[in-house]
Amino acid sequence: MNNFQSIVSHFKIEGKIQEISPLGSGLINDTYRIRMRDADAPGYVLQRINHDVFQNVEMLQANIEAVTTHIRKKLIEQGADDLDRKVLSLIRTETGKSYWNDGQDYWRIMLFIPRAKTYETVNPEYSYYAGRAFGNFQAMLADIPETIGETIPNFHNMRFRLEQLNDAVSKDVANRVKEVKYYLSEIGNRAEDMCKGEQLHQEGLLPKRVCHCDTKVNNILFDEKGQVLCVIDLDTVMPNYIFSDFGDFLRSAANTGAEDDENLDNVNFNMEIFGSFTKGYLEAARGFLLPVEIENLSYAAILFPYMQCVRFLTDFINGDIYYKIKYPEHNLVRVKAQFKLLQSAERHIPEMKKIINLYL
Ligand code: GN1
Ligand code: MG
């Protein structure tokens, strides 16, 4: 707490602090809630930015400032109320910056959004609201004047992720390749098909747009009625194919099990969630989507379990250096669960296509 106190003291926060305690279940940054002595004050969120992952903190924070300022402006134009619950508010330091470096770690503070809920899974109704929210998010950011940088270069570039996997396999630093031969061959069989996005982009057929790029369910704040208040975790907002936001939400929300479920019988791709999310997303986004983007939404739905499987497998082979793990085999358990989800999603592709056409 003392150490936290001194970090927090560099930011312009109001009131006296009561307590600072861990918040959320993110796999990258460390997040804490700051409660105030005045129980009615919303308080703040303190985060230690993972500097290994986000190497350019200056760019990271500039992106988030640009995005939140732009969304706030759009919400005001739309006549929205309750703005502090609908867009993140960054707290500045004494010198006017939106982060603080204590000599080793980078820290930032945001206003805590009160009376908001996060979920690890959602029902079809909430998925519909989430679909609309991500469609609107992309629509609002379509005319952002600032250039949004790639905070993690090639973040959702499938070809690059496969290269990283190949690299990990050839180094085999943790001597784990022998354990994962089956998954490597299943991944290899699909590799060319899964790089379709990069292929289309290279041919000049598929645009990049400013996307959220980490739309897993627990990055959305819902209000008491299930309406989406706000999309959080803006670190990865960057230009990419719209497939990122569509696919990563479904990877988390349409999974009937957990991302790291040890019981693979729990893991299946839920088509009801797919249907309601797609309906909401297309209502908000069909006005600006190109035919090539719409035609490939079913590809997006399988791409993300696949990409996540590749990323978890790479980390497992590298000896668990990227994702937080809770036990030694955790990344391998995640690989298995994502692969099961992929197989289930693949079986539903024809049905997905029908549903997409229904909501056009
Ligand atoms: C990470 O930070 P968090 O936990 O919301 C990761 C995502 C993965 C996700 C898997 C910067 O998200 O890309 O999809 O874990 N974020 C980064 O749960 O790598
Ligand atoms: Mg998160």
mmCIF file of C-alpha atoms and ligand atoms in Angstrom:
data_model
loop_
_atom_site.group_PDB
_atom_site.id
_atom_site.type_symbol
_atom_site.label_atom_id
_atom_site.label_comp_id
_atom_site.label_asym_id
_atom_site.label_seq_id
_atom_site.Cartn_x
_atom_site.Cartn_y
_atom_site.Cartn_z
ATOM 1 C CA MET A 1 0.000 0.000 0.000
ATOM 2 C CA ASN A 2 2.843 2.403 0.839
ATOM 3 C CA ASN A 3 4.438 1.872 -2.526
ATOM 4 C CA PHE A 4 1.058 2.357 -4.212
ATOM 5 C CA GLN A 5 0.510 5.522 -2.194
ATOM 6 C CA SER A 6 3.681 7.040 -3.516
ATOM 7 C CA ILE A 7 2.817 6.114 -7.113
ATOM 8 C CA VAL A 8 -0.678 7.497 -6.777
ATOM 9 C CA SER A 9 0.645 10.696 -5.221
ATOM 10 C CA HIS A 10 1.990 11.738 -8.633
ATOM 11 C CA PHE A 11 -1.499 11.815 -10.125
ATOM 12 C CA LYS A 12 -4.125 14.491 -9.646
ATOM 13 C CA ILE A 13 -6.680 12.461 -7.771
ATOM 14 C CA GLU A 14 -9.290 13.886 -5.426
ATOM 15 C CA GLY A 15 -9.970 12.736 -1.868
ATOM 16 C CA LYS A 16 -8.311 10.401 0.587
ATOM 17 C CA ILE A 17 -7.592 6.788 -0.262
ATOM 18 C CA GLN A 18 -9.156 4.042 1.805
ATOM 19 C CA GLU A 19 -7.823 0.914 0.123
ATOM 20 C CA ILE A 20 -6.066 -0.376 -3.015
ATOM 21 C CA SER A 21 -6.887 -3.960 -4.019
ATOM 22 C CA PRO A 22 -6.528 -6.205 -7.127
ATOM 23 C CA LEU A 23 -9.226 -5.920 -9.798
ATOM 24 C CA GLY A 24 -10.245 -8.059 -12.778
ATOM 25 C CA SER A 25 -8.710 -11.038 -14.536
ATOM 26 C CA GLY A 26 -6.544 -9.606 -17.334
ATOM 27 C CA LEU A 27 -3.633 -11.712 -18.507
ATOM 28 C CA ILE A 28 -1.245 -8.862 -19.290
ATOM 29 C CA ASN A 29 -1.393 -5.732 -17.101
ATOM 30 C CA ASP A 30 -1.806 -5.615 -13.296
ATOM 31 C CA THR A 31 -4.986 -3.817 -12.319
ATOM 32 C CA TYR A 32 -6.082 -2.429 -8.947
ATOM 33 C CA ARG A 33 -9.108 -0.636 -7.636
ATOM 34 C CA ILE A 34 -8.596 2.473 -5.513
ATOM 35 C CA ARG A 35 -11.420 2.975 -3.019
ATOM 36 C CA MET A 36 -11.829 6.325 -1.336
ATOM 37 C CA ARG A 37 -12.696 7.131 2.276
ATOM 38 C CA ASP A 38 -15.742 8.968 1.012
ATOM 39 C CA ALA A 39 -17.848 5.917 0.195
ATOM 40 C CA ASP A 40 -19.862 7.865 -2.397
ATOM 41 C CA ALA A 41 -16.808 8.773 -4.468
ATOM 42 C CA PRO A 42 -16.404 6.402 -7.453
ATOM 43 C CA GLY A 43 -12.676 6.030 -6.870
ATOM 44 C CA TYR A 44 -10.115 5.052 -9.472
ATOM 45 C CA VAL A 45 -8.459 2.201 -11.343
ATOM 46 C CA LEU A 46 -4.683 1.932 -11.098
ATOM 47 C CA GLN A 47 -2.768 -0.115 -13.670
ATOM 48 C CA ARG A 48 0.800 -1.203 -14.007
ATOM 49 C CA ILE A 49 1.359 -1.299 -17.748
ATOM 50 C CA ASN A 50 3.129 -4.427 -18.912
ATOM 51 C CA HIS A 51 6.128 -2.771 -20.471
ATOM 52 C CA ASP A 52 7.521 -5.977 -21.959
ATOM 53 C CA VAL A 53 4.346 -6.296 -24.008
ATOM 54 C CA PHE A 54 3.712 -2.598 -24.646
ATOM 55 C CA GLN A 55 7.149 -1.302 -25.416
ATOM 56 C CA ASN A 56 6.088 2.112 -26.655
ATOM 57 C CA VAL A 57 4.147 3.523 -23.703
ATOM 58 C CA GLU A 58 4.186 7.007 -25.219
ATOM 59 C CA MET A 59 2.329 5.723 -28.288
ATOM 60 C CA LEU A 60 0.071 3.518 -26.184
ATOM 61 C CA GLN A 61 -1.142 6.407 -24.056
ATOM 62 C CA ALA A 62 -1.391 8.780 -27.017
ATOM 63 C CA ASN A 63 -3.670 6.249 -28.740
ATOM 64 C CA ILE A 64 -5.884 5.915 -25.679
ATOM 65 C CA GLU A 65 -6.091 9.681 -25.232
ATOM 66 C CA ALA A 66 -7.036 10.156 -28.873
ATOM 67 C CA VAL A 67 -9.633 7.381 -28.782
ATOM 68 C CA THR A 68 -11.306 8.423 -25.529
ATOM 69 C CA THR A 69 -11.352 12.105 -26.543
ATOM 70 C CA HIS A 70 -12.913 11.229 -29.887
ATOM 71 C CA ILE A 71 -15.537 8.922 -28.405
ATOM 72 C CA ARG A 72 -16.431 11.515 -25.775
ATOM 73 C CA LYS A 73 -16.922 14.088 -28.536
ATOM 74 C CA LYS A 74 -19.173 11.694 -30.466
ATOM 75 C CA LEU A 75 -21.226 10.903 -27.384
ATOM 76 C CA ILE A 76 -21.725 14.618 -26.700
ATOM 77 C CA GLU A 77 -22.842 15.136 -30.314
ATOM 78 C CA GLN A 78 -25.339 12.293 -29.857
ATOM 79 C CA GLY A 79 -26.679 14.018 -26.715
ATOM 80 C CA ALA A 80 -25.643 11.126 -24.430
ATOM 81 C CA ASP A 81 -25.762 11.608 -20.653
ATOM 82 C CA ASP A 82 -23.682 9.956 -17.917
ATOM 83 C CA LEU A 83 -20.488 10.396 -19.971
ATOM 84 C CA ASP A 84 -18.103 9.318 -17.228
ATOM 85 C CA ARG A 85 -19.655 5.855 -17.308
ATOM 86 C CA LYS A 86 -19.630 5.601 -21.116
ATOM 87 C CA VAL A 87 -16.027 6.402 -21.897
ATOM 88 C CA LEU A 88 -12.821 5.980 -19.918
ATOM 89 C CA SER A 89 -11.382 9.111 -18.275
ATOM 90 C CA LEU A 90 -7.613 9.221 -17.880
ATOM 91 C CA ILE A 91 -6.232 10.989 -14.816
ATOM 92 C CA ARG A 92 -3.189 13.174 -15.382
ATOM 93 C CA THR A 93 -0.017 13.511 -13.410
ATOM 94 C CA GLU A 94 1.197 16.788 -11.933
ATOM 95 C CA THR A 95 3.115 17.392 -15.161
ATOM 96 C CA GLY A 96 0.062 16.753 -17.359
ATOM 97 C CA LYS A 97 1.016 13.283 -18.584
ATOM 98 C CA SER A 98 -1.347 10.328 -18.602
ATOM 99 C CA TYR A 99 1.212 7.910 -17.147
ATOM 100 C CA TRP A 100 3.987 7.848 -14.560
ATOM 101 C CA ASN A 101 7.280 6.027 -14.695
ATOM 102 C CA ASP A 102 8.673 5.204 -11.276
ATOM 103 C CA GLY A 103 12.115 4.443 -12.679
ATOM 104 C CA GLN A 104 11.152 0.867 -13.434
ATOM 105 C CA ASP A 105 7.426 0.436 -14.066
ATOM 106 C CA TYR A 106 4.869 2.493 -15.949
ATOM 107 C CA TRP A 107 1.591 3.323 -14.200
ATOM 108 C CA ARG A 108 -1.663 4.972 -15.166
ATOM 109 C CA ILE A 109 -4.903 5.861 -13.430
ATOM 110 C CA MET A 110 -8.449 6.085 -14.747
ATOM 111 C CA LEU A 111 -11.741 6.991 -13.129
ATOM 112 C CA PHE A 112 -13.494 3.886 -11.809
ATOM 113 C CA ILE A 113 -16.853 3.352 -13.513
ATOM 114 C CA PRO A 114 -19.402 2.700 -10.778
ATOM 115 C CA ARG A 115 -22.409 0.358 -10.870
ATOM 116 C CA ALA A 116 -20.973 -1.544 -13.831
ATOM 117 C CA LYS A 117 -20.691 -5.288 -14.233
ATOM 118 C CA THR A 118 -18.284 -7.494 -16.144
ATOM 119 C CA TYR A 119 -18.921 -11.083 -17.134
ATOM 120 C CA GLU A 120 -16.904 -14.034 -18.327
ATOM 121 C CA THR A 121 -19.910 -15.284 -20.319
ATOM 122 C CA VAL A 122 -23.086 -13.588 -21.472
ATOM 123 C CA ASN A 123 -26.578 -14.574 -22.555
ATOM 124 C CA PRO A 124 -27.946 -13.964 -26.090
ATOM 125 C CA GLU A 125 -29.616 -10.692 -25.132
ATOM 126 C CA TYR A 126 -26.378 -9.228 -23.761
ATOM 127 C CA SER A 127 -24.490 -10.528 -26.786
ATOM 128 C CA TYR A 128 -26.851 -8.616 -29.029
ATOM 129 C CA TYR A 129 -26.077 -5.406 -27.098
ATOM 130 C CA ALA A 130 -22.378 -6.206 -27.276
ATOM 131 C CA GLY A 131 -22.622 -6.659 -31.057
ATOM 132 C CA ARG A 132 -24.192 -3.246 -31.405
ATOM 133 C CA ALA A 133 -21.583 -1.762 -29.063
ATOM 134 C CA PHE A 134 -18.636 -3.027 -31.104
ATOM 135 C CA GLY A 135 -20.269 -2.001 -34.383
ATOM 136 C CA ASN A 136 -20.803 1.485 -32.926
ATOM 137 C CA PHE A 137 -17.281 1.548 -31.515
ATOM 138 C CA GLN A 138 -15.829 0.918 -34.969
ATOM 139 C CA ALA A 139 -18.241 3.407 -36.550
ATOM 140 C CA MET A 140 -17.330 6.134 -34.041
ATOM 141 C CA LEU A 141 -13.619 5.648 -34.675
ATOM 142 C CA ALA A 142 -13.943 5.685 -38.461
ATOM 143 C CA ASP A 143 -13.190 9.430 -38.658
ATOM 144 C CA ILE A 144 -10.704 9.813 -35.810
ATOM 145 C CA PRO A 145 -8.314 12.584 -36.908
ATOM 146 C CA GLU A 146 -5.182 11.263 -35.157
ATOM 147 C CA THR A 147 -3.099 8.455 -36.577
ATOM 148 C CA ILE A 148 -3.520 5.452 -34.322
ATOM 149 C CA GLY A 149 -0.277 3.501 -34.051
ATOM 150 C CA GLU A 150 0.225 -0.251 -33.749
ATOM 151 C CA THR A 151 0.931 -0.587 -30.033
ATOM 152 C CA ILE A 152 1.978 -4.187 -30.629
ATOM 153 C CA PRO A 153 3.268 -4.495 -34.185
ATOM 154 C CA ASN A 154 1.535 -7.279 -36.153
ATOM 155 C CA PHE A 155 -0.703 -7.994 -33.184
ATOM 156 C CA HIS A 156 -3.417 -9.868 -35.105
ATOM 157 C CA ASN A 157 -1.328 -10.698 -38.157
ATOM 158 C CA MET A 158 -1.900 -14.444 -38.582
ATOM 159 C CA ARG A 159 1.163 -14.963 -40.762
ATOM 160 C CA PHE A 160 3.348 -13.277 -38.161
ATOM 161 C CA ARG A 161 1.829 -15.352 -35.332
ATOM 162 C CA LEU A 162 2.607 -18.525 -37.290
ATOM 163 C CA GLU A 163 6.171 -17.334 -37.842
ATOM 164 C CA GLN A 164 6.514 -16.799 -34.100
ATOM 165 C CA LEU A 165 5.257 -20.333 -33.526
ATOM 166 C CA ASN A 166 7.730 -21.761 -36.058
ATOM 167 C CA ASP A 167 10.477 -19.820 -34.392
ATOM 168 C CA ALA A 168 9.530 -21.167 -30.982
ATOM 169 C CA VAL A 169 9.441 -24.716 -32.366
ATOM 170 C CA SER A 170 12.871 -24.461 -33.914
ATOM 171 C CA LYS A 171 14.399 -23.114 -30.682
ATOM 172 C CA ASP A 172 12.397 -25.418 -28.389
ATOM 173 C CA VAL A 173 13.960 -23.741 -25.342
ATOM 174 C CA ALA A 174 11.736 -25.513 -22.815
ATOM 175 C CA ASN A 175 11.982 -28.897 -24.539
ATOM 176 C CA ARG A 176 8.208 -29.059 -24.870
ATOM 177 C CA VAL A 177 7.768 -29.538 -28.626
ATOM 178 C CA LYS A 178 7.629 -33.304 -28.176
ATOM 179 C CA GLU A 179 4.462 -32.886 -26.092
ATOM 180 C CA VAL A 180 2.546 -30.855 -28.651
ATOM 181 C CA LYS A 181 3.154 -32.590 -31.992
ATOM 182 C CA TYR A 182 -0.564 -33.230 -32.533
ATOM 183 C CA TYR A 183 -1.471 -29.554 -32.146
ATOM 184 C CA LEU A 184 1.396 -28.441 -34.348
ATOM 185 C CA SER A 185 0.224 -30.665 -37.155
ATOM 186 C CA GLU A 186 -3.432 -29.581 -36.792
ATOM 187 C CA ILE A 187 -2.312 -25.943 -36.846
ATOM 188 C CA GLY A 188 -0.081 -26.566 -39.860
ATOM 189 C CA ASN A 189 -2.945 -28.148 -41.827
ATOM 190 C CA ARG A 190 -5.020 -24.995 -41.504
ATOM 191 C CA ALA A 191 -2.249 -22.401 -41.799
ATOM 192 C CA GLU A 192 -2.755 -21.319 -45.402
ATOM 193 C CA ASP A 193 -6.549 -20.955 -45.090
ATOM 194 C CA MET A 194 -6.204 -18.989 -41.888
ATOM 195 C CA CYS A 195 -3.950 -16.404 -43.526
ATOM 196 C CA LYS A 196 -6.778 -15.406 -45.867
ATOM 197 C CA GLY A 197 -7.084 -11.979 -44.189
ATOM 198 C CA GLU A 198 -3.435 -11.127 -44.856
ATOM 199 C CA GLN A 199 -3.782 -12.462 -48.405
ATOM 200 C CA LEU A 200 -6.836 -10.275 -49.132
ATOM 201 C CA HIS A 201 -5.133 -7.262 -47.607
ATOM 202 C CA GLN A 202 -2.011 -7.806 -49.676
ATOM 203 C CA GLU A 203 -4.146 -7.929 -52.807
ATOM 204 C CA GLY A 204 -5.616 -4.570 -51.825
ATOM 205 C CA LEU A 205 -9.081 -6.022 -51.282
ATOM 206 C CA LEU A 206 -9.408 -5.820 -47.513
ATOM 207 C CA PRO A 207 -8.999 -2.533 -45.583
ATOM 208 C CA LYS A 208 -7.738 -1.959 -42.081
ATOM 209 C CA ARG A 209 -9.949 0.122 -39.802
ATOM 210 C CA VAL A 210 -9.414 1.275 -36.253
ATOM 211 C CA CYS A 211 -10.575 -1.675 -34.132
ATOM 212 C CA HIS A 212 -10.473 -2.583 -30.462
ATOM 213 C CA CYS A 213 -8.521 -5.827 -31.002
ATOM 214 C CA ASP A 214 -9.240 -7.343 -27.587
ATOM 215 C CA THR A 215 -13.004 -7.715 -27.556
ATOM 216 C CA LYS A 216 -13.215 -10.601 -25.149
ATOM 217 C CA VAL A 217 -16.360 -10.426 -23.034
ATOM 218 C CA ASN A 218 -14.656 -9.299 -19.855
ATOM 219 C CA ASN A 219 -13.486 -6.114 -21.553
ATOM 220 C CA ILE A 220 -17.046 -4.789 -21.720
ATOM 221 C CA LEU A 221 -18.828 -2.985 -18.901
ATOM 222 C CA PHE A 222 -22.569 -3.594 -18.721
ATOM 223 C CA ASP A 223 -25.127 -1.638 -16.699
ATOM 224 C CA GLU A 224 -27.795 -3.140 -14.459
ATOM 225 C CA LYS A 225 -30.060 -3.861 -17.458
ATOM 226 C CA GLY A 226 -27.452 -5.521 -19.632
ATOM 227 C CA GLN A 227 -26.918 -2.483 -21.857
ATOM 228 C CA VAL A 228 -23.296 -1.831 -22.723
ATOM 229 C CA LEU A 229 -21.906 1.153 -20.873
ATOM 230 C CA CYS A 230 -18.393 1.185 -22.152
ATOM 231 C CA VAL A 231 -15.648 -0.839 -23.786
ATOM 232 C CA ILE A 232 -12.488 -0.945 -21.669
ATOM 233 C CA ASP A 233 -8.914 -2.196 -22.088
ATOM 234 C CA LEU A 234 -8.047 0.117 -24.957
ATOM 235 C CA ASP A 235 -4.359 -0.826 -25.116
ATOM 236 C CA THR A 236 -4.729 -2.732 -28.328
ATOM 237 C CA VAL A 237 -6.920 -0.259 -30.217
ATOM 238 C CA MET A 238 -5.185 -0.131 -33.577
ATOM 239 C CA PRO A 239 -5.827 -0.488 -37.285
ATOM 240 C CA ASN A 240 -6.742 -4.020 -38.259
ATOM 241 C CA TYR A 241 -9.356 -5.977 -40.171
ATOM 242 C CA ILE A 242 -12.816 -5.749 -38.602
ATOM 243 C CA PHE A 243 -12.541 -9.535 -38.171
ATOM 244 C CA SER A 244 -10.586 -8.877 -34.969
ATOM 245 C CA ASP A 245 -13.494 -7.448 -33.018
ATOM 246 C CA PHE A 246 -16.111 -9.775 -34.434
ATOM 247 C CA GLY A 247 -13.999 -12.881 -33.961
ATOM 248 C CA ASP A 248 -12.512 -12.255 -30.556
ATOM 249 C CA PHE A 249 -15.854 -11.499 -28.934
ATOM 250 C CA LEU A 250 -17.240 -14.788 -30.202
ATOM 251 C CA ARG A 251 -14.108 -16.661 -29.150
ATOM 252 C CA SER A 252 -14.883 -15.716 -25.582
ATOM 253 C CA ALA A 253 -18.674 -15.264 -25.523
ATOM 254 C CA ALA A 254 -19.746 -18.192 -27.696
ATOM 255 C CA ASN A 255 -17.529 -20.613 -25.807
ATOM 256 C CA THR A 256 -19.825 -22.714 -23.602
ATOM 257 C CA GLY A 257 -16.809 -23.421 -21.397
ATOM 258 C CA ALA A 258 -13.934 -21.355 -20.073
ATOM 259 C CA GLU A 259 -10.961 -20.140 -22.111
ATOM 260 C CA ASP A 260 -8.844 -22.506 -20.028
ATOM 261 C CA ASP A 261 -11.402 -25.222 -19.361
ATOM 262 C CA GLU A 262 -9.806 -28.478 -18.293
ATOM 263 C CA ASN A 263 -12.939 -30.371 -19.209
ATOM 264 C CA LEU A 264 -13.159 -30.250 -22.987
ATOM 265 C CA ASP A 265 -16.737 -31.539 -22.899
ATOM 266 C CA ASN A 266 -17.679 -28.103 -21.574
ATOM 267 C CA VAL A 267 -16.188 -26.377 -24.595
ATOM 268 C CA ASN A 268 -18.420 -25.872 -27.619
ATOM 269 C CA PHE A 269 -19.293 -23.019 -29.956
ATOM 270 C CA ASN A 270 -22.716 -21.647 -29.056
ATOM 271 C CA MET A 271 -24.652 -20.718 -32.181
ATOM 272 C CA GLU A 272 -27.348 -18.844 -30.286
ATOM 273 C CA ILE A 273 -24.717 -16.394 -29.063
ATOM 274 C CA PHE A 274 -23.323 -16.202 -32.582
ATOM 275 C CA GLY A 275 -26.770 -15.308 -33.917
ATOM 276 C CA SER A 276 -27.583 -12.572 -31.439
ATOM 277 C CA PHE A 277 -24.124 -11.000 -31.565
ATOM 278 C CA THR A 278 -24.126 -11.043 -35.375
ATOM 279 C CA LYS A 279 -27.559 -9.421 -35.450
ATOM 280 C CA GLY A 280 -26.393 -6.582 -33.188
ATOM 281 C CA TYR A 281 -23.073 -6.151 -34.958
ATOM 282 C CA LEU A 282 -24.584 -6.029 -38.430
ATOM 283 C CA GLU A 283 -27.300 -3.581 -37.339
ATOM 284 C CA ALA A 284 -24.567 -1.162 -36.281
ATOM 285 C CA ALA A 285 -21.939 -1.943 -38.912
ATOM 286 C CA ARG A 286 -23.618 -3.034 -42.137
ATOM 287 C CA GLY A 287 -23.762 0.618 -43.254
ATOM 288 C CA PHE A 288 -19.990 0.814 -43.573
ATOM 289 C CA LEU A 289 -18.857 -2.786 -44.106
ATOM 290 C CA LEU A 290 -17.645 -3.858 -47.537
ATOM 291 C CA PRO A 291 -18.992 -7.088 -49.091
ATOM 292 C CA VAL A 292 -15.572 -8.731 -48.602
ATOM 293 C CA GLU A 293 -15.774 -8.007 -44.871
ATOM 294 C CA ILE A 294 -19.297 -9.387 -44.551
ATOM 295 C CA GLU A 295 -18.539 -12.473 -46.635
ATOM 296 C CA ASN A 296 -15.675 -13.353 -44.337
ATOM 297 C CA LEU A 297 -17.349 -12.963 -40.941
ATOM 298 C CA SER A 298 -17.594 -16.746 -40.628
ATOM 299 C CA TYR A 299 -13.844 -16.919 -41.322
ATOM 300 C CA ALA A 300 -13.372 -14.388 -38.481
ATOM 301 C CA ALA A 301 -15.321 -16.647 -36.132
ATOM 302 C CA ILE A 302 -12.894 -19.521 -36.672
ATOM 303 C CA LEU A 303 -9.782 -17.375 -37.055
ATOM 304 C CA PHE A 304 -9.761 -16.211 -33.464
ATOM 305 C CA PRO A 305 -9.911 -19.554 -31.657
ATOM 306 C CA TYR A 306 -7.188 -20.597 -34.097
ATOM 307 C CA MET A 307 -5.013 -17.527 -33.505
ATOM 308 C CA GLN A 308 -5.419 -17.780 -29.747
ATOM 309 C CA CYS A 309 -4.511 -21.455 -29.917
ATOM 310 C CA VAL A 310 -1.362 -20.529 -31.855
ATOM 311 C CA ARG A 311 -0.475 -17.779 -29.367
ATOM 312 C CA PHE A 312 -0.988 -19.956 -26.280
ATOM 313 C CA LEU A 313 0.956 -22.791 -27.908
ATOM 314 C CA THR A 314 3.824 -20.446 -28.792
ATOM 315 C CA ASP A 315 3.955 -19.251 -25.206
ATOM 316 C CA PHE A 316 3.865 -22.804 -23.874
ATOM 317 C CA ILE A 317 6.748 -23.798 -26.138
ATOM 318 C CA ASN A 318 8.676 -20.665 -25.161
ATOM 319 C CA GLY A 319 8.390 -21.643 -21.482
ATOM 320 C CA ASP A 320 5.486 -19.330 -20.463
ATOM 321 C CA ILE A 321 6.991 -15.908 -20.923
ATOM 322 C CA TYR A 322 3.989 -13.880 -22.143
ATOM 323 C CA TYR A 323 0.677 -14.804 -20.492
ATOM 324 C CA LYS A 324 0.186 -14.948 -16.764
ATOM 325 C CA ILE A 325 -0.216 -18.579 -15.732
ATOM 326 C CA LYS A 326 -1.663 -20.091 -12.561
ATOM 327 C CA TYR A 327 -0.030 -23.526 -12.827
ATOM 328 C CA PRO A 328 2.732 -25.117 -14.970
ATOM 329 C CA GLU A 329 0.526 -26.668 -17.679
ATOM 330 C CA HIS A 330 -1.841 -23.715 -17.859
ATOM 331 C CA ASN A 331 -0.905 -22.612 -21.378
ATOM 332 C CA LEU A 332 -1.235 -26.165 -22.681
ATOM 333 C CA VAL A 333 -4.691 -26.458 -21.122
ATOM 334 C CA ARG A 334 -5.580 -23.205 -22.882
ATOM 335 C CA VAL A 335 -4.293 -24.596 -26.200
ATOM 336 C CA LYS A 336 -6.493 -27.665 -25.864
ATOM 337 C CA ALA A 337 -9.571 -25.643 -24.969
ATOM 338 C CA GLN A 338 -9.080 -23.193 -27.850
ATOM 339 C CA PHE A 339 -8.497 -26.045 -30.277
ATOM 340 C CA LYS A 340 -11.695 -27.779 -29.179
ATOM 341 C CA LEU A 341 -13.541 -24.481 -29.651
ATOM 342 C CA LEU A 342 -12.048 -24.132 -33.124
ATOM 343 C CA GLN A 343 -13.197 -27.612 -34.129
ATOM 344 C CA SER A 344 -16.683 -26.914 -32.875
ATOM 345 C CA ALA A 345 -16.847 -23.534 -34.667
ATOM 346 C CA GLU A 346 -15.612 -25.092 -37.905
ATOM 347 C CA ARG A 347 -18.568 -27.471 -37.930
ATOM 348 C CA HIS A 348 -20.958 -24.532 -37.801
ATOM 349 C CA ILE A 349 -19.607 -22.554 -40.757
ATOM 350 C CA PRO A 350 -22.518 -23.281 -43.156
ATOM 351 C CA GLU A 351 -25.017 -22.299 -40.450
ATOM 352 C CA MET A 352 -23.042 -19.135 -39.691
ATOM 353 C CA LYS A 353 -23.242 -18.106 -43.331
ATOM 354 C CA LYS A 354 -27.015 -18.516 -43.316
ATOM 355 C CA ILE A 355 -27.386 -16.399 -40.203
ATOM 356 C CA ILE A 356 -25.150 -13.657 -41.613
ATOM 357 C CA ASN A 357 -27.308 -13.472 -44.739
ATOM 358 C CA LEU A 358 -30.433 -13.307 -42.619
ATOM 359 C CA TYR A 359 -29.296 -10.109 -40.894
ATOM 360 C CA LEU A 360 -27.976 -8.239 -43.906
HETATM 361 C C1 GN1 B 1 -4.852 -10.841 -23.323
HETATM 362 O O1 GN1 B 1 -5.103 -8.285 -21.438
HETATM 363 P P1 GN1 B 1 -6.189 -9.271 -21.623
HETATM 364 O O2 GN1 B 1 -6.167 -10.358 -20.611
HETATM 365 O O3 GN1 B 1 -7.545 -8.567 -21.760
HETATM 366 C C2 GN1 B 1 -4.278 -10.556 -24.707
HETATM 367 C C3 GN1 B 1 -5.334 -10.826 -25.776
HETATM 368 C C4 GN1 B 1 -5.774 -12.258 -25.662
HETATM 369 C C5 GN1 B 1 -6.266 -12.533 -24.255
HETATM 370 C C6 GN1 B 1 -6.601 -13.988 -24.050
HETATM 371 C C7 GN1 B 1 -2.164 -7.506 -25.183
HETATM 372 O O4 GN1 B 1 -5.906 -9.947 -23.065
HETATM 373 O O5 GN1 B 1 -4.818 -10.582 -27.040
HETATM 374 O O6 GN1 B 1 -6.767 -12.516 -26.583
HETATM 375 O O7 GN1 B 1 -5.302 -12.168 -23.275
HETATM 376 N N1 GN1 B 1 -3.798 -9.185 -24.775
HETATM 377 C C8 GN1 B 1 -2.577 -8.925 -25.234
HETATM 378 O O8 GN1 B 1 -7.361 -14.120 -22.916
HETATM 379 O O9 GN1 B 1 -1.827 -9.789 -25.676
HETATM 380 MG MG MG B 2 -8.805 -7.174 -20.275
#
